[in-house]
Amino acid sequence: MVAALLADLFESHRAHLLSVAYRLTGSAGDAEDAVQESWLRLAGAHQSEIEDLRAWLTTVVGRICLDHLRSAAVRRESYVGQWLPEPVVTGITASSTPDPLEAVVRKQECSLAAMVVLESLTPPQRVAFVLHDGLSVPFGEIAEILDVSVEGARQLAVRARKSVAQAPPPTPNAEHAAAVRKLIDALSAGDIGAVTAALHPDSVMIGDANGTTSTAVNVIGGADKIARFFLGLTRKYGMDGSAEPTLEYEFATVNGQLGLVVHRVGPGYGRIEGSVRVVGFAVRDGLVWGAYDFANPRKLSRVRL
């Protein structure tokens, strides 16, 4: 009875813990591993020592994710090109077996733009910001997790806050979808003027492949450069109708908002199993401000449409 009750209580907090872990690690797989590890630690803890289960679990997940972040920082030292968070990709229509993270990433704080900014923070900054600003965890508890002073934890959050402020404000789904479709229509027409007009003047394009396939190794900035890059890809792969295509796209939901999943196609337009890449977007002032090309297969293993 006690074990069953504890399991039920834990499950009532699972969505919250997944949200915390995904924001902290930027990885769906690591988030789920962290939540599972927190359950194992809970099962082995003395229940009399836990006054607030949600707060206790949040702190435990924070500690676990800090270790994941430090490990990821080591992996990045040998990573080729840019590093993006792992996207959560689902179909346009709701699935009969929804991904547990699907509801989590529909929250504004898990948008691609917000997640990309979090990737620019150091592990301690990220933990301090997410736990304090996002979850109101006291700096005293954060200081214990990070093994720093309370003032040190507070300063980490301040520095993180300044970086996070650079992300565009949340965009309603309808406005986001309209901006993305406008860009895709312009690309399909091959009209560089229309493509440029669909992009924000300060837009950026970031590719993540780790050397596994072709994408931009460096960040591309500016509407004109991005327009030429995208048009070059659509022509190269026949996606503009100029030749038999070797790639095709379908709309999907990427971190809660409209994006693309790109597939290989063979002769006769038969789709070859396995997605090639995922493209997510961020919108500002009604125009596409950020384009994120996820091409590393290891970050696409969870794509299920």
PDB file of C-alpha atoms in Angstrom:
ATOM      1  CA  MET A   1       0.000   0.000   0.000  1.00  0.00           C
ATOM      2  CA  VAL A   2       2.743   2.448   0.952  1.00  0.00           C
ATOM      3  CA  ALA A   3       4.755   1.663  -2.195  1.00  0.00           C
ATOM      4  CA  ALA A   4       1.689   2.039  -4.413  1.00  0.00           C
ATOM      5  CA  LEU A   5       0.808   5.368  -2.790  1.00  0.00           C
ATOM      6  CA  LEU A   6       4.358   6.640  -3.228  1.00  0.00           C
ATOM      7  CA  ALA A   7       4.335   5.627  -6.890  1.00  0.00           C
ATOM      8  CA  ASP A   8       1.034   7.454  -7.425  1.00  0.00           C
ATOM      9  CA  LEU A   9       2.374  10.573  -5.736  1.00  0.00           C
ATOM     10  CA  PHE A  10       5.489  10.475  -7.891  1.00  0.00           C
ATOM     11  CA  GLU A  11       3.454  10.089 -11.084  1.00  0.00           C
ATOM     12  CA  SER A  12       1.450  13.177 -10.143  1.00  0.00           C
ATOM     13  CA  HIS A  13       4.710  15.159 -10.354  1.00  0.00           C
ATOM     14  CA  ARG A  14       6.142  13.489 -13.474  1.00  0.00           C
ATOM     15  CA  ALA A  15       5.081  16.181 -15.962  1.00  0.00           C
ATOM     16  CA  HIS A  16       6.567  18.887 -13.749  1.00  0.00           C
ATOM     17  CA  LEU A  17       9.824  16.977 -13.363  1.00  0.00           C
ATOM     18  CA  LEU A  18      10.070  16.334 -17.109  1.00  0.00           C
ATOM     19  CA  SER A  19       9.633  20.057 -17.723  1.00  0.00           C
ATOM     20  CA  VAL A  20      12.383  20.882 -15.232  1.00  0.00           C
ATOM     21  CA  ALA A  21      14.773  18.246 -16.583  1.00  0.00           C
ATOM     22  CA  TYR A  22      14.216  19.142 -20.249  1.00  0.00           C
ATOM     23  CA  ARG A  23      14.824  22.835 -19.606  1.00  0.00           C
ATOM     24  CA  LEU A  24      17.962  21.985 -17.658  1.00  0.00           C
ATOM     25  CA  THR A  25      19.494  19.451 -20.057  1.00  0.00           C
ATOM     26  CA  GLY A  26      18.060  20.362 -23.464  1.00  0.00           C
ATOM     27  CA  SER A  27      17.735  16.642 -24.135  1.00  0.00           C
ATOM     28  CA  ALA A  28      14.544  14.599 -24.113  1.00  0.00           C
ATOM     29  CA  GLY A  29      16.479  11.414 -23.389  1.00  0.00           C
ATOM     30  CA  ASP A  30      18.494  12.940 -20.555  1.00  0.00           C
ATOM     31  CA  ALA A  31      15.313  14.476 -19.115  1.00  0.00           C
ATOM     32  CA  GLU A  32      13.577  11.122 -18.955  1.00  0.00           C
ATOM     33  CA  ASP A  33      16.690   9.489 -17.481  1.00  0.00           C
ATOM     34  CA  ALA A  34      16.893  12.194 -14.801  1.00  0.00           C
ATOM     35  CA  VAL A  35      13.244  11.746 -13.849  1.00  0.00           C
ATOM     36  CA  GLN A  36      13.672   7.974 -13.620  1.00  0.00           C
ATOM     37  CA  GLU A  37      16.781   8.413 -11.477  1.00  0.00           C
ATOM     38  CA  SER A  38      14.843  10.732  -9.160  1.00  0.00           C
ATOM     39  CA  TRP A  39      12.260   7.968  -8.675  1.00  0.00           C
ATOM     40  CA  LEU A  40      14.979   5.496  -7.713  1.00  0.00           C
ATOM     41  CA  ARG A  41      16.372   7.964  -5.191  1.00  0.00           C
ATOM     42  CA  LEU A  42      12.917   8.609  -3.794  1.00  0.00           C
ATOM     43  CA  ALA A  43      12.291   4.876  -3.380  1.00  0.00           C
ATOM     44  CA  GLY A  44      15.469   4.619  -1.324  1.00  0.00           C
ATOM     45  CA  ALA A  45      14.926   7.725   0.803  1.00  0.00           C
ATOM     46  CA  HIS A  46      13.502   7.945   4.317  1.00  0.00           C
ATOM     47  CA  GLN A  47      10.031   9.360   3.811  1.00  0.00           C
ATOM     48  CA  SER A  48      10.063  11.070   7.212  1.00  0.00           C
ATOM     49  CA  GLU A  49      12.829  13.363   5.942  1.00  0.00           C
ATOM     50  CA  ILE A  50      10.710  14.705   3.065  1.00  0.00           C
ATOM     51  CA  GLU A  51       8.434  17.585   4.042  1.00  0.00           C
ATOM     52  CA  ASP A  52       7.490  18.782   0.528  1.00  0.00           C
ATOM     53  CA  LEU A  53       7.704  16.014  -2.084  1.00  0.00           C
ATOM     54  CA  ARG A  54       7.510  18.304  -5.129  1.00  0.00           C
ATOM     55  CA  ALA A  55      10.300  20.539  -3.796  1.00  0.00           C
ATOM     56  CA  TRP A  56      12.411  17.526  -2.805  1.00  0.00           C
ATOM     57  CA  LEU A  57      12.069  15.930  -6.233  1.00  0.00           C
ATOM     58  CA  THR A  58      12.793  19.231  -7.986  1.00  0.00           C
ATOM     59  CA  THR A  59      16.038  19.593  -6.047  1.00  0.00           C
ATOM     60  CA  VAL A  60      17.040  15.988  -6.751  1.00  0.00           C
ATOM     61  CA  VAL A  61      16.375  16.412 -10.479  1.00  0.00           C
ATOM     62  CA  GLY A  62      18.403  19.642 -10.386  1.00  0.00           C
ATOM     63  CA  ARG A  63      21.411  17.788  -8.977  1.00  0.00           C
ATOM     64  CA  ILE A  64      21.113  14.978 -11.514  1.00  0.00           C
ATOM     65  CA  CYS A  65      20.782  17.396 -14.419  1.00  0.00           C
ATOM     66  CA  LEU A  66      23.796  19.401 -13.280  1.00  0.00           C
ATOM     67  CA  ASP A  67      25.888  16.246 -13.709  1.00  0.00           C
ATOM     68  CA  HIS A  68      24.365  15.730 -17.188  1.00  0.00           C
ATOM     69  CA  LEU A  69      25.184  19.327 -18.130  1.00  0.00           C
ATOM     70  CA  ARG A  70      28.783  19.003 -17.057  1.00  0.00           C
ATOM     71  CA  SER A  71      29.116  15.795 -19.075  1.00  0.00           C
ATOM     72  CA  ALA A  72      27.579  17.511 -22.110  1.00  0.00           C
ATOM     73  CA  ALA A  73      30.038  20.394 -21.750  1.00  0.00           C
ATOM     74  CA  VAL A  74      32.887  17.889 -22.085  1.00  0.00           C
ATOM     75  CA  ARG A  75      31.277  16.323 -25.185  1.00  0.00           C
ATOM     76  CA  ARG A  76      30.962  19.726 -26.832  1.00  0.00           C
ATOM     77  CA  GLU A  77      34.722  20.206 -26.797  1.00  0.00           C
ATOM     78  CA  SER A  78      35.011  17.741 -29.698  1.00  0.00           C
ATOM     79  CA  TYR A  79      31.667  18.555 -31.334  1.00  0.00           C
ATOM     80  CA  VAL A  80      31.797  19.706 -34.969  1.00  0.00           C
ATOM     81  CA  GLY A  81      29.925  22.952 -35.590  1.00  0.00           C
ATOM     82  CA  GLN A  82      27.042  24.294 -33.538  1.00  0.00           C
ATOM     83  CA  TRP A  83      25.188  22.547 -30.694  1.00  0.00           C
ATOM     84  CA  LEU A  84      21.398  22.802 -30.484  1.00  0.00           C
ATOM     85  CA  PRO A  85      19.019  21.325 -27.910  1.00  0.00           C
ATOM     86  CA  GLU A  86      17.284  18.106 -28.865  1.00  0.00           C
ATOM     87  CA  PRO A  87      13.894  18.954 -30.416  1.00  0.00           C
ATOM     88  CA  VAL A  88      10.629  17.330 -29.410  1.00  0.00           C
ATOM     89  CA  VAL A  89       8.815  16.566 -32.664  1.00  0.00           C
ATOM     90  CA  THR A  90       5.244  15.380 -33.085  1.00  0.00           C
ATOM     91  CA  GLY A  91       2.668  15.308 -35.847  1.00  0.00           C
ATOM     92  CA  ILE A  92       0.317  18.178 -36.598  1.00  0.00           C
ATOM     93  CA  THR A  93      -2.600  16.106 -35.335  1.00  0.00           C
ATOM     94  CA  ALA A  94      -2.610  14.667 -31.837  1.00  0.00           C
ATOM     95  CA  SER A  95      -1.261  11.132 -31.532  1.00  0.00           C
ATOM     96  CA  SER A  96      -3.215   8.309 -29.915  1.00  0.00           C
ATOM     97  CA  THR A  97      -0.036   7.578 -27.945  1.00  0.00           C
ATOM     98  CA  PRO A  98       1.320  11.078 -27.203  1.00  0.00           C
ATOM     99  CA  ASP A  99       4.933  11.632 -26.221  1.00  0.00           C
ATOM    100  CA  PRO A 100       5.037  12.500 -22.490  1.00  0.00           C
ATOM    101  CA  LEU A 101       7.126  15.550 -23.378  1.00  0.00           C
ATOM    102  CA  GLU A 102       4.619  16.805 -25.950  1.00  0.00           C
ATOM    103  CA  ALA A 103       2.562  18.710 -23.392  1.00  0.00           C
ATOM    104  CA  VAL A 104       5.717  19.941 -21.667  1.00  0.00           C
ATOM    105  CA  VAL A 105       7.220  21.621 -24.740  1.00  0.00           C
ATOM    106  CA  ARG A 106       4.004  23.463 -25.527  1.00  0.00           C
ATOM    107  CA  LYS A 107       4.865  25.774 -22.645  1.00  0.00           C
ATOM    108  CA  GLN A 108       6.440  29.095 -23.625  1.00  0.00           C
ATOM    109  CA  GLU A 109       9.585  28.443 -21.603  1.00  0.00           C
ATOM    110  CA  CYS A 110      10.314  25.356 -23.737  1.00  0.00           C
ATOM    111  CA  SER A 111      10.039  27.092 -27.109  1.00  0.00           C
ATOM    112  CA  LEU A 112      13.006  26.592 -29.418  1.00  0.00           C
ATOM    113  CA  ALA A 113      14.165  30.181 -29.054  1.00  0.00           C
ATOM    114  CA  ALA A 114      14.110  29.911 -25.263  1.00  0.00           C
ATOM    115  CA  MET A 115      15.873  26.536 -25.278  1.00  0.00           C
ATOM    116  CA  VAL A 116      18.584  27.758 -27.665  1.00  0.00           C
ATOM    117  CA  VAL A 117      19.363  30.677 -25.355  1.00  0.00           C
ATOM    118  CA  LEU A 118      19.615  28.307 -22.388  1.00  0.00           C
ATOM    119  CA  GLU A 119      22.258  26.348 -24.306  1.00  0.00           C
ATOM    120  CA  SER A 120      24.474  29.452 -24.220  1.00  0.00           C
ATOM    121  CA  LEU A 121      24.611  29.432 -20.412  1.00  0.00           C
ATOM    122  CA  THR A 122      27.159  27.661 -18.254  1.00  0.00           C
ATOM    123  CA  PRO A 123      25.795  24.647 -16.333  1.00  0.00           C
ATOM    124  CA  PRO A 124      25.679  26.562 -12.999  1.00  0.00           C
ATOM    125  CA  GLN A 125      23.984  29.573 -14.634  1.00  0.00           C
ATOM    126  CA  ARG A 126      21.397  27.349 -16.247  1.00  0.00           C
ATOM    127  CA  VAL A 127      20.578  25.525 -13.025  1.00  0.00           C
ATOM    128  CA  ALA A 128      20.370  28.776 -11.037  1.00  0.00           C
ATOM    129  CA  PHE A 129      18.127  30.473 -13.613  1.00  0.00           C
ATOM    130  CA  VAL A 130      15.735  27.609 -14.295  1.00  0.00           C
ATOM    131  CA  LEU A 131      15.304  26.633 -10.658  1.00  0.00           C
ATOM    132  CA  HIS A 132      14.970  30.158  -9.294  1.00  0.00           C
ATOM    133  CA  ASP A 133      13.314  32.194 -12.037  1.00  0.00           C
ATOM    134  CA  GLY A 134      11.258  29.337 -13.412  1.00  0.00           C
ATOM    135  CA  LEU A 135      10.376  27.427 -10.240  1.00  0.00           C
ATOM    136  CA  SER A 136      10.998  29.853  -7.352  1.00  0.00           C
ATOM    137  CA  VAL A 137      13.462  27.517  -5.673  1.00  0.00           C
ATOM    138  CA  PRO A 138      15.199  29.541  -2.906  1.00  0.00           C
ATOM    139  CA  PHE A 139      18.790  30.567  -3.560  1.00  0.00           C
ATOM    140  CA  GLY A 140      19.822  28.767  -0.388  1.00  0.00           C
ATOM    141  CA  GLU A 141      18.798  25.417  -1.877  1.00  0.00           C
ATOM    142  CA  ILE A 142      20.326  26.279  -5.251  1.00  0.00           C
ATOM    143  CA  ALA A 143      23.591  27.193  -3.526  1.00  0.00           C
ATOM    144  CA  GLU A 144      23.681  23.716  -1.953  1.00  0.00           C
ATOM    145  CA  ILE A 145      23.126  22.051  -5.342  1.00  0.00           C
ATOM    146  CA  LEU A 146      25.879  24.113  -6.979  1.00  0.00           C
ATOM    147  CA  ASP A 147      28.216  24.080  -3.955  1.00  0.00           C
ATOM    148  CA  VAL A 148      28.521  27.874  -3.980  1.00  0.00           C
ATOM    149  CA  SER A 149      27.510  30.648  -1.595  1.00  0.00           C
ATOM    150  CA  VAL A 150      23.980  32.037  -1.615  1.00  0.00           C
ATOM    151  CA  GLU A 151      25.279  35.269  -3.110  1.00  0.00           C
ATOM    152  CA  GLY A 152      27.183  33.263  -5.726  1.00  0.00           C
ATOM    153  CA  ALA A 153      23.975  31.470  -6.723  1.00  0.00           C
ATOM    154  CA  ARG A 154      22.170  34.801  -6.939  1.00  0.00           C
ATOM    155  CA  GLN A 155      24.842  36.268  -9.230  1.00  0.00           C
ATOM    156  CA  LEU A 156      24.732  33.217 -11.496  1.00  0.00           C
ATOM    157  CA  ALA A 157      20.996  33.789 -11.954  1.00  0.00           C
ATOM    158  CA  VAL A 158      21.544  37.493 -12.664  1.00  0.00           C
ATOM    159  CA  ARG A 159      24.059  36.762 -15.418  1.00  0.00           C
ATOM    160  CA  ALA A 160      21.801  34.089 -16.895  1.00  0.00           C
ATOM    161  CA  ARG A 161      18.836  36.461 -16.850  1.00  0.00           C
ATOM    162  CA  LYS A 162      20.715  38.976 -18.996  1.00  0.00           C
ATOM    163  CA  SER A 163      21.431  36.324 -21.636  1.00  0.00           C
ATOM    164  CA  VAL A 164      17.901  34.932 -21.624  1.00  0.00           C
ATOM    165  CA  ALA A 165      16.496  38.423 -22.203  1.00  0.00           C
ATOM    166  CA  GLN A 166      17.943  38.259 -25.740  1.00  0.00           C
ATOM    167  CA  ALA A 167      15.411  35.627 -26.814  1.00  0.00           C
ATOM    168  CA  PRO A 168      12.356  36.902 -28.715  1.00  0.00           C
ATOM    169  CA  PRO A 169       9.126  37.150 -26.719  1.00  0.00           C
ATOM    170  CA  PRO A 170       6.680  34.233 -27.065  1.00  0.00           C
ATOM    171  CA  THR A 171       4.678  34.246 -30.299  1.00  0.00           C
ATOM    172  CA  PRO A 172       1.075  32.955 -30.510  1.00  0.00           C
ATOM    173  CA  ASN A 173       0.836  29.709 -32.480  1.00  0.00           C
ATOM    174  CA  ALA A 174      -1.299  31.238 -35.254  1.00  0.00           C
ATOM    175  CA  GLU A 175       1.166  34.087 -35.825  1.00  0.00           C
ATOM    176  CA  HIS A 176       4.089  31.667 -35.734  1.00  0.00           C
ATOM    177  CA  ALA A 177       2.446  29.319 -38.260  1.00  0.00           C
ATOM    178  CA  ALA A 178       1.571  32.170 -40.632  1.00  0.00           C
ATOM    179  CA  ALA A 179       5.166  33.406 -40.669  1.00  0.00           C
ATOM    180  CA  VAL A 180       6.564  29.918 -41.284  1.00  0.00           C
ATOM    181  CA  ARG A 181       4.107  29.141 -44.085  1.00  0.00           C
ATOM    182  CA  LYS A 182       4.894  32.479 -45.730  1.00  0.00           C
ATOM    183  CA  LEU A 183       8.583  31.558 -45.763  1.00  0.00           C
ATOM    184  CA  ILE A 184       7.952  28.057 -47.123  1.00  0.00           C
ATOM    185  CA  ASP A 185       5.674  29.404 -49.870  1.00  0.00           C
ATOM    186  CA  ALA A 186       8.367  31.867 -50.910  1.00  0.00           C
ATOM    187  CA  LEU A 187      11.000  29.115 -50.982  1.00  0.00           C
ATOM    188  CA  SER A 188       8.729  26.884 -53.080  1.00  0.00           C
ATOM    189  CA  ALA A 189       8.291  29.727 -55.579  1.00  0.00           C
ATOM    190  CA  GLY A 190      12.048  30.305 -55.719  1.00  0.00           C
ATOM    191  CA  ASP A 191      11.538  34.049 -55.244  1.00  0.00           C
ATOM    192  CA  ILE A 192      14.547  35.432 -53.391  1.00  0.00           C
ATOM    193  CA  GLY A 193      12.819  38.749 -52.796  1.00  0.00           C
ATOM    194  CA  ALA A 194       9.854  37.045 -51.177  1.00  0.00           C
ATOM    195  CA  VAL A 195      12.115  34.776 -49.122  1.00  0.00           C
ATOM    196  CA  THR A 196      14.115  37.739 -47.866  1.00  0.00           C
ATOM    197  CA  ALA A 197      10.913  39.620 -47.032  1.00  0.00           C
ATOM    198  CA  ALA A 198       9.677  36.653 -44.965  1.00  0.00           C
ATOM    199  CA  LEU A 199      12.816  36.751 -42.812  1.00  0.00           C
ATOM    200  CA  HIS A 200      13.473  39.209 -39.997  1.00  0.00           C
ATOM    201  CA  PRO A 201      16.373  41.604 -40.801  1.00  0.00           C
ATOM    202  CA  ASP A 202      18.211  40.284 -37.721  1.00  0.00           C
ATOM    203  CA  SER A 203      17.415  36.631 -38.421  1.00  0.00           C
ATOM    204  CA  VAL A 204      19.873  33.814 -37.695  1.00  0.00           C
ATOM    205  CA  MET A 205      20.184  30.281 -39.019  1.00  0.00           C
ATOM    206  CA  ILE A 206      21.902  27.627 -36.884  1.00  0.00           C
ATOM    207  CA  GLY A 207      22.715  24.116 -38.079  1.00  0.00           C
ATOM    208  CA  ASP A 208      23.599  21.127 -35.895  1.00  0.00           C
ATOM    209  CA  ALA A 209      25.015  18.022 -37.600  1.00  0.00           C
ATOM    210  CA  ASN A 210      28.263  17.211 -35.727  1.00  0.00           C
ATOM    211  CA  GLY A 211      29.901  16.579 -39.085  1.00  0.00           C
ATOM    212  CA  THR A 212      27.472  13.798 -40.035  1.00  0.00           C
ATOM    213  CA  THR A 213      25.951  15.631 -43.014  1.00  0.00           C
ATOM    214  CA  SER A 214      25.992  19.002 -44.726  1.00  0.00           C
ATOM    215  CA  THR A 215      24.673  22.050 -42.932  1.00  0.00           C
ATOM    216  CA  ALA A 216      26.022  25.442 -41.967  1.00  0.00           C
ATOM    217  CA  VAL A 217      28.984  24.900 -39.645  1.00  0.00           C
ATOM    218  CA  ASN A 218      28.883  28.529 -38.518  1.00  0.00           C
ATOM    219  CA  VAL A 219      25.876  30.634 -37.596  1.00  0.00           C
ATOM    220  CA  ILE A 220      24.464  32.493 -40.613  1.00  0.00           C
ATOM    221  CA  GLY A 221      23.163  35.982 -39.867  1.00  0.00           C
ATOM    222  CA  GLY A 222      21.024  38.330 -41.931  1.00  0.00           C
ATOM    223  CA  ALA A 223      17.967  37.822 -44.124  1.00  0.00           C
ATOM    224  CA  ASP A 224      19.813  38.029 -47.456  1.00  0.00           C
ATOM    225  CA  LYS A 225      22.460  35.424 -46.569  1.00  0.00           C
ATOM    226  CA  ILE A 226      19.902  33.057 -45.093  1.00  0.00           C
ATOM    227  CA  ALA A 227      17.609  33.443 -48.115  1.00  0.00           C
ATOM    228  CA  ARG A 228      20.426  32.520 -50.495  1.00  0.00           C
ATOM    229  CA  PHE A 229      21.440  29.571 -48.319  1.00  0.00           C
ATOM    230  CA  PHE A 230      17.895  28.175 -48.187  1.00  0.00           C
ATOM    231  CA  LEU A 231      17.260  28.690 -51.901  1.00  0.00           C
ATOM    232  CA  GLY A 232      20.523  26.930 -52.690  1.00  0.00           C
ATOM    233  CA  LEU A 233      19.362  23.904 -50.691  1.00  0.00           C
ATOM    234  CA  THR A 234      15.889  23.775 -52.269  1.00  0.00           C
ATOM    235  CA  ARG A 235      17.442  23.854 -55.755  1.00  0.00           C
ATOM    236  CA  LYS A 236      20.143  21.320 -54.893  1.00  0.00           C
ATOM    237  CA  TYR A 237      17.597  18.766 -53.694  1.00  0.00           C
ATOM    238  CA  GLY A 238      14.889  19.525 -56.245  1.00  0.00           C
ATOM    239  CA  MET A 239      12.481  20.835 -53.640  1.00  0.00           C
ATOM    240  CA  ASP A 240      11.566  23.827 -55.818  1.00  0.00           C
ATOM    241  CA  GLY A 241      10.182  21.678 -58.641  1.00  0.00           C
ATOM    242  CA  SER A 242      13.145  22.320 -60.954  1.00  0.00           C
ATOM    243  CA  ALA A 243      14.169  18.643 -60.946  1.00  0.00           C
ATOM    244  CA  GLU A 244      13.075  15.310 -59.539  1.00  0.00           C
ATOM    245  CA  PRO A 245      13.367  15.815 -55.770  1.00  0.00           C
ATOM    246  CA  THR A 246      15.661  13.811 -53.539  1.00  0.00           C
ATOM    247  CA  LEU A 247      14.189  15.409 -50.430  1.00  0.00           C
ATOM    248  CA  GLU A 248      10.653  16.344 -49.433  1.00  0.00           C
ATOM    249  CA  TYR A 249       9.200  17.956 -46.350  1.00  0.00           C
ATOM    250  CA  GLU A 250       6.099  17.703 -44.232  1.00  0.00           C
ATOM    251  CA  PHE A 251       4.836  20.074 -41.592  1.00  0.00           C
ATOM    252  CA  ALA A 252       5.216  18.938 -37.997  1.00  0.00           C
ATOM    253  CA  THR A 253       5.081  20.358 -34.510  1.00  0.00           C
ATOM    254  CA  VAL A 254       8.550  21.181 -33.217  1.00  0.00           C
ATOM    255  CA  ASN A 255       8.627  22.124 -29.536  1.00  0.00           C
ATOM    256  CA  GLY A 256       4.968  22.989 -29.672  1.00  0.00           C
ATOM    257  CA  GLN A 257       4.965  25.148 -32.813  1.00  0.00           C
ATOM    258  CA  LEU A 258       4.991  24.673 -36.580  1.00  0.00           C
ATOM    259  CA  GLY A 259       8.176  23.319 -38.131  1.00  0.00           C
ATOM    260  CA  LEU A 260       9.320  20.827 -40.760  1.00  0.00           C
ATOM    261  CA  VAL A 261      10.511  17.250 -40.978  1.00  0.00           C
ATOM    262  CA  VAL A 262      12.553  16.525 -44.111  1.00  0.00           C
ATOM    263  CA  HIS A 263      12.675  13.034 -45.674  1.00  0.00           C
ATOM    264  CA  ARG A 264      14.713  11.352 -48.389  1.00  0.00           C
ATOM    265  CA  VAL A 265      12.828  10.277 -51.494  1.00  0.00           C
ATOM    266  CA  GLY A 266      13.933   7.896 -54.226  1.00  0.00           C
ATOM    267  CA  PRO A 267      13.015   7.561 -57.900  1.00  0.00           C
ATOM    268  CA  GLY A 268       9.288   7.886 -58.425  1.00  0.00           C
ATOM    269  CA  TYR A 269       8.993   9.975 -55.248  1.00  0.00           C
ATOM    270  CA  GLY A 270       8.986   6.959 -52.941  1.00  0.00           C
ATOM    271  CA  ARG A 271       9.914   7.989 -49.432  1.00  0.00           C
ATOM    272  CA  ILE A 272      12.989   6.304 -47.974  1.00  0.00           C
ATOM    273  CA  GLU A 273      12.497   5.340 -44.343  1.00  0.00           C
ATOM    274  CA  GLY A 274      13.990   7.655 -41.757  1.00  0.00           C
ATOM    275  CA  SER A 275      13.881  11.420 -41.449  1.00  0.00           C
ATOM    276  CA  VAL A 276      16.909  13.368 -42.642  1.00  0.00           C
ATOM    277  CA  ARG A 277      16.520  16.476 -40.557  1.00  0.00           C
ATOM    278  CA  VAL A 278      14.118  18.641 -38.597  1.00  0.00           C
ATOM    279  CA  VAL A 279      13.813  22.389 -39.066  1.00  0.00           C
ATOM    280  CA  GLY A 280      12.355  24.515 -36.299  1.00  0.00           C
ATOM    281  CA  PHE A 281      11.650  28.225 -36.261  1.00  0.00           C
ATOM    282  CA  ALA A 282      11.316  31.254 -34.015  1.00  0.00           C
ATOM    283  CA  VAL A 283       9.238  34.275 -35.009  1.00  0.00           C
ATOM    284  CA  ARG A 284       9.603  37.939 -34.099  1.00  0.00           C
ATOM    285  CA  ASP A 285       7.453  40.830 -35.366  1.00  0.00           C
ATOM    286  CA  GLY A 286       5.543  38.465 -37.650  1.00  0.00           C
ATOM    287  CA  LEU A 287       8.704  37.342 -39.481  1.00  0.00           C
ATOM    288  CA  VAL A 288      10.932  34.285 -39.143  1.00  0.00           C
ATOM    289  CA  TRP A 289      13.727  35.362 -36.812  1.00  0.00           C
ATOM    290  CA  GLY A 290      15.385  32.023 -36.074  1.00  0.00           C
ATOM    291  CA  ALA A 291      15.791  28.892 -38.202  1.00  0.00           C
ATOM    292  CA  TYR A 292      17.251  25.791 -36.557  1.00  0.00           C
ATOM    293  CA  ASP A 293      18.449  22.925 -38.736  1.00  0.00           C
ATOM    294  CA  PHE A 294      18.658  19.700 -36.719  1.00  0.00           C
ATOM    295  CA  ALA A 295      20.644  17.231 -38.814  1.00  0.00           C
ATOM    296  CA  ASN A 296      22.538  15.157 -36.254  1.00  0.00           C
ATOM    297  CA  PRO A 297      20.880  11.689 -36.371  1.00  0.00           C
ATOM    298  CA  ARG A 298      21.529  11.151 -32.661  1.00  0.00           C
ATOM    299  CA  LYS A 299      19.236  14.094 -31.883  1.00  0.00           C
ATOM    300  CA  LEU A 300      16.482  12.821 -34.192  1.00  0.00           C
ATOM    301  CA  SER A 301      16.093   9.270 -32.915  1.00  0.00           C
ATOM    302  CA  ARG A 302      12.860  10.179 -31.107  1.00  0.00           C
ATOM    303  CA  VAL A 303      11.081  11.685 -34.126  1.00  0.00           C
ATOM    304  CA  ARG A 304       7.793   9.802 -34.493  1.00  0.00           C
ATOM    305  CA  LEU A 305       5.108  11.042 -36.889  1.00  0.00           C
TER     306      LEU A 305
END
